[in-house]
CSV table of N, CA and C in Angstrom, one decimal:
chain,number,residue,atom,x,y,z
A,1226,MET,N,1.0,-0.9,0.0
A,1226,MET,CA,0.1,-0.3,-0.3
A,1226,MET,C,0.9,1.1,0.2
A,1227,ARG,N,2.0,1.5,0.7
A,1227,ARG,CA,2.9,2.3,1.1
A,1227,ARG,C,3.3,2.5,-0.6
A,1228,ALA,N,4.2,1.8,-0.7
A,1228,ALA,CA,4.3,2.0,-2.7
A,1228,ALA,C,3.1,2.9,-3.5
A,1229,ARG,N,2.1,1.8,-3.2
A,1229,ARG,CA,1.1,2.1,-4.0
A,1229,ARG,C,0.8,3.9,-3.7
A,1230,LEU,N,1.1,4.4,-2.9
A,1230,LEU,CA,1.5,5.7,-2.7
A,1230,LEU,C,1.8,6.6,-2.2
A,1231,SER,N,3.2,5.8,-3.2
A,1231,SER,CA,4.2,6.8,-3.4
A,1231,SER,C,4.4,7.0,-4.7
A,1232,TYR,N,4.4,5.6,-5.3
A,1232,TYR,CA,4.2,6.3,-6.5
A,1232,TYR,C,3.2,7.1,-7.6
A,1233,THR,N,1.4,7.1,-7.2
A,1233,THR,CA,0.8,7.7,-7.1
A,1233,THR,C,1.0,9.7,-6.7
A,1234,VAL,N,1.9,9.7,-5.9
A,1234,VAL,CA,2.8,11.1,-5.6
A,1234,VAL,C,3.4,11.7,-6.3
A,1235,SER,N,4.3,10.7,-6.5
A,1235,SER,CA,5.1,11.3,-8.1
A,1235,SER,C,4.3,10.8,-9.1
A,1236,ALA,N,3.6,10.2,-9.2
A,1236,ALA,CA,3.2,10.5,-10.9
A,1236,ALA,C,2.2,11.7,-11.0
A,1237,ILE,N,1.4,12.7,-9.7
A,1237,ILE,CA,1.3,14.0,-9.7
A,1237,ILE,C,1.8,14.6,-9.8
A,1238,VAL,N,3.7,14.6,-8.4
A,1238,VAL,CA,3.8,15.9,-9.5
A,1238,VAL,C,4.6,15.6,-10.8
A,1239,LEU,N,5.2,13.9,-11.2
A,1239,LEU,CA,5.6,14.3,-12.6
A,1239,LEU,C,4.8,15.1,-13.8
A,1240,VAL,N,4.1,15.1,-13.9
A,1240,VAL,CA,2.9,15.3,-14.4
A,1240,VAL,C,2.8,17.1,-14.7
A,1241,PHE,N,2.2,17.2,-12.5
A,1241,PHE,CA,2.3,18.7,-12.7
A,1241,PHE,C,3.4,19.4,-13.2
A,1242,TYR,N,4.8,18.6,-13.2
A,1242,TYR,CA,5.7,19.1,-14.0
A,1242,TYR,C,6.0,19.4,-15.7
A,1243,PHE,N,5.0,18.0,-15.7
A,1243,PHE,CA,4.8,18.1,-17.4
A,1243,PHE,C,3.9,19.5,-17.6
A,1244,VAL,N,2.5,19.5,-17.3
A,1244,VAL,CA,2.0,20.5,-17.1
A,1244,VAL,C,2.8,21.7,-17.5
A,1245,LEU,N,3.3,21.8,-16.4
A,1245,LEU,CA,3.8,23.5,-16.3
A,1245,LEU,C,6.0,23.8,-17.1
A,1246,VAL,N,5.8,22.5,-17.5
A,1246,VAL,CA,7.5,22.6,-19.0
A,1246,VAL,C,6.8,22.8,-20.0
A,1247,GLY,N,5.5,21.7,-20.0
A,1247,GLY,CA,4.6,22.1,-21.6
A,1247,GLY,C,4.0,23.5,-21.8
A,1248,ASP,N,3.6,24.5,-20.6
A,1248,ASP,CA,3.3,25.8,-20.8
A,1248,ASP,C,4.0,27.0,-21.5
A,1249,ARG,N,5.4,26.6,-20.5
A,1249,ARG,CA,6.6,27.3,-21.0
A,1249,ARG,C,7.0,26.9,-22.5
A,1250,GLY,N,7.1,26.0,-22.5
A,1250,GLY,CA,7.3,25.8,-24.4
A,1250,GLY,C,6.2,26.3,-25.3
A,1251,VAL,N,5.0,26.1,-25.0
A,1251,VAL,CA,4.3,27.5,-25.6
A,1251,VAL,C,3.9,28.6,-25.7
A,1252,LEU,N,4.4,28.9,-24.3
A,1252,LEU,CA,5.2,30.8,-24.3
A,1252,LEU,C,5.9,30.8,-25.4
A,1253,LEU,N,7.0,30.1,-24.8
A,1253,LEU,CA,8.6,29.6,-26.3
A,1253,LEU,C,7.5,30.2,-27.2
A,1254,ILE,N,7.0,29.0,-28.2
A,1254,ILE,CA,6.3,29.3,-29.5
A,1254,ILE,C,5.7,30.5,-29.8
A,1255,ALA,N,5.0,30.7,-28.6
A,1255,ALA,CA,4.4,31.8,-28.6
A,1255,ALA,C,4.8,33.5,-29.3
A,1256,ASP,N,5.7,33.2,-28.4
A,1256,ASP,CA,7.2,34.3,-28.5
A,1256,ASP,C,7.3,34.3,-30.1
A,1257,GLY,N,7.2,34.5,-31.3
A,1257,GLY,CA,7.6,34.0,-32.9
A,1257,GLY,C,8.9,34.2,-33.3
A,1258,ARG,N,9.9,34.4,-32.3
A,1258,ARG,CA,11.0,34.1,-32.7
A,1258,ARG,C,11.5,33.1,-32.9
A,1259,PRO,N,12.4,33.0,-34.6
A,1259,PRO,CA,13.0,31.4,-35.1
A,1259,PRO,C,13.5,31.2,-33.5
A,1260,VAL,N,14.3,31.8,-33.0
A,1260,VAL,CA,15.2,30.6,-31.9
A,1260,VAL,C,14.5,30.3,-30.8
A,1261,THR,N,13.7,31.5,-30.2
A,1261,THR,CA,12.5,30.9,-29.0
A,1261,THR,C,11.4,29.8,-29.5
A,1262,VAL,N,11.1,29.8,-30.8
A,1262,VAL,CA,10.7,29.1,-31.7
A,1262,VAL,C,10.9,27.4,-31.3
A,1263,ALA,N,11.9,27.5,-31.9
A,1263,ALA,CA,12.6,25.9,-32.2
A,1263,ALA,C,12.9,25.7,-30.3
A,1264,PHE,N,12.5,26.6,-29.6
A,1264,PHE,CA,13.8,26.3,-27.7
A,1264,PHE,C,12.2,26.1,-27.4
A,1265,GLY,N,10.8,26.3,-27.9
A,1265,GLY,CA,9.8,25.8,-27.7
A,1265,GLY,C,9.7,25.0,-28.3
A,1266,VAL,N,9.8,23.9,-29.3
A,1266,VAL,CA,9.6,23.6,-29.6
A,1266,VAL,C,10.6,21.7,-28.9
A,1267,ALA,N,11.7,22.5,-28.7
A,1267,ALA,CA,12.7,21.6,-27.8
A,1267,ALA,C,11.9,21.0,-26.5
A,1268,VAL,N,11.3,22.0,-25.8
A,1268,VAL,CA,10.8,22.0,-24.1
A,1268,VAL,C,9.7,21.2,-24.6
A,1269,LEU,N,8.8,21.0,-25.2
A,1269,LEU,CA,8.1,20.3,-24.9
A,1269,LEU,C,8.0,18.9,-25.9
A,1270,VAL,N,9.0,19.1,-25.8
A,1270,VAL,CA,9.8,17.5,-26.2
A,1270,VAL,C,9.9,16.4,-24.8
A,1271,LEU,N,10.2,17.4,-23.8
A,1271,LEU,CA,10.2,16.4,-22.8
A,1271,LEU,C,9.3,15.9,-22.0
A,1272,PRO,N,8.5,17.1,-22.2
A,1272,PRO,CA,6.5,16.4,-21.3
A,1272,PRO,C,6.4,15.2,-22.2
A,1273,LEU,N,6.7,15.3,-23.4
A,1273,LEU,CA,5.9,14.2,-23.9
A,1273,LEU,C,6.9,12.4,-23.4
A,1274,ILE,N,8.3,12.7,-23.9
A,1274,ILE,CA,8.5,12.2,-23.4
A,1274,ILE,C,8.6,11.0,-22.0
A,1275,GLY,N,8.5,12.5,-21.1
A,1275,GLY,CA,8.2,11.9,-19.7
A,1275,GLY,C,6.6,11.0,-19.6
A,1276,ALA,N,6.1,12.1,-19.7
A,1276,ALA,CA,4.1,11.2,-20.3
A,1276,ALA,C,4.4,9.6,-20.8
A,1277,TRP,N,4.6,9.8,-21.5
A,1277,TRP,CA,4.8,8.0,-22.3
A,1277,TRP,C,5.6,7.5,-21.2
A,1278,PHE,N,6.5,7.2,-20.8
A,1278,PHE,CA,7.7,7.0,-20.1
A,1278,PHE,C,6.6,6.2,-18.8
A,1279,LEU,N,5.9,7.4,-18.6
A,1279,LEU,CA,5.3,7.0,-17.0
A,1279,LEU,C,4.0,6.1,-17.1
A,1280,TRP,N,3.1,6.3,-18.9
A,1280,TRP,CA,2.2,5.9,-19.1
A,1280,TRP,C,2.5,4.2,-19.0
A,1281,HIS,N,3.5,3.5,-19.4
A,1281,HIS,CA,4.3,2.2,-20.4
A,1281,HIS,C,4.7,1.6,-18.7
A,1282,THR,N,5.0,2.4,-17.7
A,1282,THR,CA,5.7,2.1,-16.6
A,1282,THR,C,4.7,1.9,-15.7
A,1283,THR,N,3.8,2.9,-15.6
A,1283,THR,CA,1.8,2.7,-14.9
A,1283,THR,C,1.5,0.8,-15.3
A,1284,GLN,N,1.3,1.3,-17.0
A,1284,GLN,CA,0.6,0.1,-17.5
A,1284,GLN,C,1.5,-1.6,-16.9
A,1285,PHE,N,2.9,-1.3,-16.7
A,1285,PHE,CA,4.0,-2.3,-16.7
A,1285,PHE,C,3.0,-3.2,-15.1
A,1286,ALA,N,2.9,-1.8,-14.2
A,1286,ALA,CA,2.9,-2.0,-12.7
A,1286,ALA,C,1.3,-3.0,-12.7
A,1287,ARG,N,0.4,-2.0,-13.1
A,1287,ARG,CA,-0.5,-2.5,-13.3
A,1287,ARG,C,-1.3,-3.7,-13.8
A,1288,HIS,N,-0.3,-4.4,-14.7
A,1288,HIS,CA,0.2,-5.9,-15.4
A,1288,HIS,C,0.2,-6.7,-14.0
A,1289,ALA,N,1.7,-5.9,-13.9
A,1289,ALA,CA,2.2,-6.6,-13.0
A,1289,ALA,C,0.7,-7.8,-11.2
A,1290,GLY,N,0.6,-5.9,-10.6
A,1290,GLY,CA,-0.1,-6.6,-9.9
A,1290,GLY,C,-1.1,-6.8,-10.0
A,1291,ARG,N,-2.0,-6.9,-11.0
A,1291,ARG,CA,-2.7,-8.2,-11.6
A,1291,ARG,C,-1.8,-9.5,-12.1
A,1292,LEU,N,-1.1,-9.9,-12.0
A,1292,LEU,CA,-1.0,-11.5,-11.9
A,1292,LEU,C,-0.5,-11.6,-10.4
A,1293,GLY,N,0.3,-10.5,-9.6
A,1293,GLY,CA,0.7,-11.2,-8.3
A,1293,GLY,C,-1.0,-11.8,-7.3
A,1294,ARG,N,-2.1,-10.6,-8.1
A,1294,ARG,CA,-3.2,-11.0,-7.1
A,1294,ARG,C,-4.3,-12.1,-7.8
A,1295,GLU,N,-3.8,-12.5,-8.8
A,1295,GLU,CA,-3.9,-13.9,-9.5
A,1295,GLU,C,-3.0,-15.0,-9.1
A,1296,LEU,N,-2.1,-14.9,-8.5
A,1296,LEU,CA,-0.9,-15.8,-8.4
A,1296,LEU,C,-1.5,-15.9,-7.1
A,1297,GLU,N,-1.7,-15.0,-6.0
A,1297,GLU,CA,-1.9,-14.9,-4.4
A,1297,GLU,C,-3.3,-16.0,-4.1
A,1298,ALA,N,-4.1,-15.7,-4.8
A,1298,ALA,CA,-5.5,-16.1,-5.2
A,1298,ALA,C,-5.6,-18.0,-5.0
A,1299,GLU,N,-4.4,-18.4,-6.4
A,1299,GLU,CA,-4.3,-19.5,-6.6
A,1299,GLU,C,-2.7,-20.3,-5.4
A,1300,GLY,N,-2.9,-19.7,-4.4
A,1300,GLY,CA,-1.4,-19.5,-2.9
A,1300,GLY,C,-0.7,-20.3,-3.8
A,1301,GLY,N,-0.4,-19.4,-5.1
A,1301,GLY,CA,1.1,-19.9,-5.2
A,1301,GLY,C,2.0,-18.3,-5.3
A,1302,LEU,N,1.9,-18.1,-4.6
A,1302,LEU,CA,2.5,-16.1,-4.6
A,1302,LEU,C,4.4,-17.0,-4.4
A,1303,PRO,N,5.2,-17.0,-3.8
A,1303,PRO,CA,7.1,-16.7,-3.5
A,1303,PRO,C,6.3,-16.7,-2.2
A,1304,VAL,N,7.2,-17.9,-1.3
A,1304,VAL,CA,7.6,-17.7,-0.2
A,1304,VAL,C,8.3,-16.6,0.5
A,1305,ASP,N,8.4,-15.8,2.0
A,1305,ASP,CA,10.1,-15.3,1.5
A,1305,ASP,C,10.8,-15.9,2.6
A,1306,GLU,N,11.5,-16.6,2.3
A,1306,GLU,CA,12.4,-17.6,2.9
A,1306,GLU,C,13.9,-17.1,2.6
A,1307,LEU,N,14.0,-15.5,2.3
A,1307,LEU,CA,15.5,-15.3,2.5
A,1307,LEU,C,16.0,-14.4,4.6
A,1308,VAL,N,17.4,-14.9,4.5
A,1308,VAL,CA,18.4,-14.9,4.8
A,1308,VAL,C,18.2,-12.6,5.4
A,1309,ARG,N,18.2,-12.5,6.0
A,1309,ARG,CA,18.2,-11.3,6.2
A,1309,ARG,C,19.1,-10.5,7.0
A,1310,THR,N,20.2,-9.6,6.9
A,1310,THR,CA,21.4,-9.2,7.3
A,1310,THR,C,20.8,-8.3,8.6
A,1311,PRO,N,21.5,-8.2,10.4
A,1311,PRO,CA,20.5,-7.4,11.1
A,1311,PRO,C,19.7,-6.5,10.9
A,1312,SER,N,20.5,-5.3,9.2
A,1312,SER,CA,20.0,-3.7,9.1
A,1312,SER,C,18.3,-4.5,8.2
A,1313,GLY,N,18.4,-5.5,7.5
A,1313,GLY,CA,17.2,-6.2,7.1
A,1313,GLY,C,17.5,-6.3,5.3
A,1314,ARG,N,18.4,-5.8,5.3
A,1314,ARG,CA,18.2,-6.2,3.7
A,1314,ARG,C,19.3,-7.6,3.5
A,1315,ILE,N,19.1,-7.9,2.0
A,1315,ILE,CA,18.3,-9.6,1.8
A,1315,ILE,C,20.1,-9.8,2.0
A,1316,ASP,N,20.5,-11.0,2.8
A,1316,ASP,CA,21.5,-11.4,2.2
A,1316,ASP,C,21.6,-12.3,1.1
A,1317,ARG,N,22.9,-11.8,0.5
A,1317,ARG,CA,23.2,-12.1,-1.2
A,1317,ARG,C,23.4,-13.7,-1.4
A,1318,ASP,N,23.7,-14.7,-0.4
A,1318,ASP,CA,24.1,-16.2,-1.1
A,1318,ASP,C,22.8,-17.0,-0.7
A,1319,SER,N,21.9,-15.7,0.2
A,1319,SER,CA,20.2,-16.5,0.2
A,1319,SER,C,20.0,-16.3,-0.8
A,1320,ALA,N,20.1,-15.1,-2.1
A,1320,ALA,CA,18.9,-14.4,-2.7
A,1320,ALA,C,19.4,-15.2,-3.4
A,1321,ASP,N,20.6,-15.8,-3.9
A,1321,ASP,CA,21.0,-16.5,-4.6
A,1321,ASP,C,21.3,-17.6,-5.1
A,1322,ALA,N,21.0,-18.6,-4.0
A,1322,ALA,CA,20.2,-19.1,-3.5
A,1322,ALA,C,18.7,-20.2,-4.1
A,1323,VAL,N,17.7,-18.9,-3.6
A,1323,VAL,CA,16.5,-19.3,-4.2
A,1323,VAL,C,16.4,-18.4,-5.6
A,1324,PHE,N,17.4,-17.6,-6.4
A,1324,PHE,CA,17.5,-18.4,-7.5
A,1324,PHE,C,17.7,-18.9,-8.1
A,1325,ALA,N,18.3,-19.3,-8.0
A,1325,ALA,CA,19.1,-20.4,-9.1
A,1325,ALA,C,18.2,-21.7,-8.8
A,1326,ARG,N,16.7,-21.9,-8.0
A,1326,ARG,CA,16.1,-22.7,-7.7
A,1326,ARG,C,15.0,-22.0,-8.5
A,1327,ARG,N,14.2,-21.0,-8.3
A,1327,ARG,CA,13.5,-20.5,-9.4
A,1327,ARG,C,13.4,-20.0,-10.8
A,1328,GLN,N,15.5,-20.5,-10.8
A,1328,GLN,CA,15.6,-20.3,-12.3
A,1328,GLN,C,15.8,-22.1,-13.4
A,1329,ALA,N,16.3,-22.8,-12.1
A,1329,ALA,CA,15.6,-24.2,-13.0
A,1329,ALA,C,13.8,-24.3,-12.7
A,1330,GLU,N,13.0,-23.8,-12.2
A,1330,GLU,CA,11.1,-24.3,-12.2
A,1330,GLU,C,11.0,-24.0,-13.5
A,1331,THR,N,11.7,-22.5,-13.8
A,1331,THR,CA,11.9,-21.5,-15.3
A,1331,THR,C,11.4,-22.1,-16.4
A,1332,GLU,N,13.2,-23.1,-16.5
A,1332,GLU,CA,13.7,-23.9,-16.7
A,1332,GLU,C,12.7,-25.1,-17.3
A,1333,ALA,N,11.8,-25.3,-16.3
A,1333,ALA,CA,11.4,-26.8,-16.4
A,1333,ALA,C,10.3,-26.9,-17.4
A,1334,ALA,N,9.5,-25.6,-17.0
A,1334,ALA,CA,8.8,-25.3,-17.7
A,1334,ALA,C,8.2,-23.8,-18.1
A,1335,PRO,N,9.2,-23.3,-19.0
A,1335,PRO,CA,9.5,-22.1,-20.4
A,1335,PRO,C,8.0,-21.3,-20.3
A,1336,GLU,N,7.4,-21.7,-20.2
A,1336,GLU,CA,6.0,-21.7,-20.7
A,1336,GLU,C,4.7,-21.2,-19.8
A,1337,ASP,N,4.9,-21.4,-17.9
A,1337,ASP,CA,4.1,-21.0,-17.7
A,1337,ASP,C,4.4,-20.1,-17.0
A,1338,TRP,N,3.6,-18.6,-16.7
A,1338,TRP,CA,3.6,-17.2,-15.9
A,1338,TRP,C,4.3,-17.8,-15.1
A,1339,ARG,N,3.6,-18.2,-14.5
A,1339,ARG,CA,3.9,-18.5,-13.2
A,1339,ARG,C,5.3,-18.8,-11.9
A,1340,ASN,N,6.0,-19.2,-13.2
A,1340,ASN,CA,7.6,-19.7,-13.3
A,1340,ASN,C,7.9,-18.3,-13.4
A,1341,TRP,N,7.5,-17.2,-14.4
A,1341,TRP,CA,8.2,-16.4,-14.7
A,1341,TRP,C,8.1,-15.6,-13.4
A,1342,PHE,N,6.7,-15.6,-13.0
A,1342,PHE,CA,6.7,-14.1,-11.8
A,1342,PHE,C,7.8,-14.1,-11.0
A,1343,ARG,N,7.4,-15.8,-10.4
A,1343,ARG,CA,8.9,-15.6,-9.1
A,1343,ARG,C,9.7,-16.0,-9.3
A,1344,LEU,N,10.3,-16.0,-10.8
A,1344,LEU,CA,11.5,-15.7,-11.3
A,1344,LEU,C,12.0,-14.0,-11.1
A,1345,ALA,N,11.5,-13.4,-11.8
A,1345,ALA,CA,11.4,-11.8,-11.9
A,1345,ALA,C,11.6,-11.6,-10.3
A,1346,VAL,N,11.0,-11.8,-9.2
A,1346,VAL,CA,10.8,-11.8,-8.0
A,1346,VAL,C,12.3,-12.2,-7.1
A,1347,ALA,N,12.7,-13.2,-7.9
A,1347,ALA,CA,14.4,-13.7,-7.5
A,1347,ALA,C,15.1,-13.0,-8.0
A,1348,TYR,N,14.8,-12.4,-9.7
A,1348,TYR,CA,15.8,-11.9,-9.9
A,1348,TYR,C,15.6,-9.8,-9.4
A,1349,PHE,N,14.6,-9.7,-9.0
A,1349,PHE,CA,14.4,-8.3,-8.3
A,1349,PHE,C,15.3,-8.8,-5.9
A,1350,ASP,N,15.0,-10.0,-5.7
A,1350,ASP,CA,16.2,-10.1,-4.2
A,1350,ASP,C,16.4,-10.2,-4.7
A,1351,ALA,N,17.8,-10.3,-6.0
A,1351,ALA,CA,18.9,-11.1,-6.3
A,1351,ALA,C,19.4,-9.1,-6.4
A,1352,ARG,N,19.3,-8.3,-6.2
A,1352,ARG,CA,19.3,-6.6,-6.6
A,1352,ARG,C,19.3,-6.9,-7.8
A,1353,ASP,N,19.3,-7.5,-9.4
A,1353,ASP,CA,19.1,-7.2,-10.6
A,1353,ASP,C,17.4,-6.8,-11.6
A,1354,THR,N,17.9,-5.9,-11.2
A,1354,THR,CA,16.3,-5.1,-11.1
A,1354,THR,C,16.1,-4.9,-13.3
A,1355,PRO,N,17.0,-5.0,-13.9
A,1355,PRO,CA,16.5,-5.2,-15.1
A,1355,PRO,C,16.3,-6.1,-15.6
A,1356,ARG,N,16.7,-7.4,-15.8
A,1356,ARG,CA,16.0,-8.6,-15.7
A,1356,ARG,C,15.4,-9.1,-14.6
A,1357,ALA,N,15.2,-8.7,-13.6
A,1357,ALA,CA,13.5,-8.7,-13.2
A,1357,ALA,C,12.4,-8.1,-13.7
A,1358,ARG,N,12.6,-7.3,-14.6
A,1358,ARG,CA,11.7,-6.3,-15.3
A,1358,ARG,C,11.3,-7.1,-16.4
A,1359,LYS,N,12.2,-8.0,-16.8
A,1359,LYS,CA,12.4,-8.8,-18.1
A,1359,LYS,C,12.1,-9.9,-18.1
A,1360,ALA,N,11.7,-10.9,-17.2
A,1360,ALA,CA,11.0,-11.4,-16.7
A,1360,ALA,C,10.2,-11.8,-16.2
A,1361,MET,N,9.1,-10.5,-15.8
A,1361,MET,CA,8.2,-10.1,-15.4
A,1361,MET,C,7.3,-9.3,-16.4
A,1362,GLN,N,7.9,-8.6,-18.0
A,1362,GLN,CA,7.3,-8.7,-19.5
A,1362,GLN,C,6.9,-10.3,-19.8
A,1363,ARG,N,8.0,-11.0,-19.5
A,1363,ARG,CA,7.7,-12.1,-20.0
A,1363,ARG,C,5.9,-13.1,-19.5
A,1364,ALA,N,5.8,-12.9,-18.4
A,1364,ALA,CA,5.1,-13.2,-17.3
A,1364,ALA,C,4.2,-13.1,-17.8
A,1365,ILE,N,3.6,-11.6,-18.1
A,1365,ILE,CA,2.6,-10.7,-18.3
A,1365,ILE,C,2.7,-11.5,-19.8
A,1366,ALA,N,3.1,-11.4,-21.0
A,1366,ALA,CA,3.0,-11.7,-22.3
A,1366,ALA,C,2.5,-12.7,-22.4
A,1367,LEU,N,3.6,-14.9,-21.6
A,1367,LEU,CA,3.1,-15.4,-21.3
A,1367,LEU,C,0.7,-15.6,-21.0
A,1368,HIS,N,1.3,-14.8,-19.6
A,1368,HIS,CA,-0.2,-14.6,-19.3
A,1368,HIS,C,-1.4,-14.3,-20.0
A,1369,ASP,N,-1.1,-13.6,-21.2
A,1369,ASP,CA,-1.7,-13.4,-22.2
A,1369,ASP,C,-2.4,-13.3,-22.9
A,1370,GLY,N,-1.4,-14.2,-23.5
A,1370,GLY,CA,-0.8,-14.9,-24.7
A,1370,GLY,C,-0.6,-14.6,-26.0
A,1371,LYS,N,0.3,-13.7,-25.1
A,1371,LYS,CA,0.8,-12.8,-26.3
A,1371,LYS,C,2.3,-13.1,-27.1
A,1372,PRO,N,2.9,-13.5,-27.7
A,1372,PRO,CA,4.2,-14.1,-28.5
A,1372,PRO,C,5.3,-13.4,-27.5
A,1373,ALA,N,6.0,-14.3,-26.4
A,1373,ALA,CA,7.1,-13.3,-25.6
A,1373,ALA,C,8.3,-14.1,-26.3
A,1374,GLY,N,9.2,-13.3,-26.4
A,1374,GLY,CA,10.8,-13.6,-26.8
A,1374,GLY,C,11.2,-13.8,-25.3
A,1375,SER,N,12.6,-14.3,-25.5
A,1375,SER,CA,13.3,-14.8,-24.4
A,1375,SER,C,14.0,-13.8,-23.4
């Protein structure tokens, strides 16, 4: 719940920023001088890229959350069996051991979205966010019946 609130607040702040920057871009274009028009167009590109990125990130989070809820209803969410340091950080060796098990499960049944979901969690716990995201994208694609690259 806390992560969802943080994400929502951040998204609202970003949208506000996009509106402010977009307004400045329009004002620069309205000035009419070639230099300010060119600068205004360049300034307008930034909020467009940011909005596109925010939209795709939000869609990814929604789809991953949907899969998580479905897996939880099936009783298939991975159990937190990781060893933690006194400060609360995940022990690297523990994360590697769980990751190896999740990877073997996924290799044994590569078309099961559930295995890819659990592998994504293991990647995240092992602090490999780019691979965690790719594994979750694969889980989403398999769940939705879309072709998924490896």
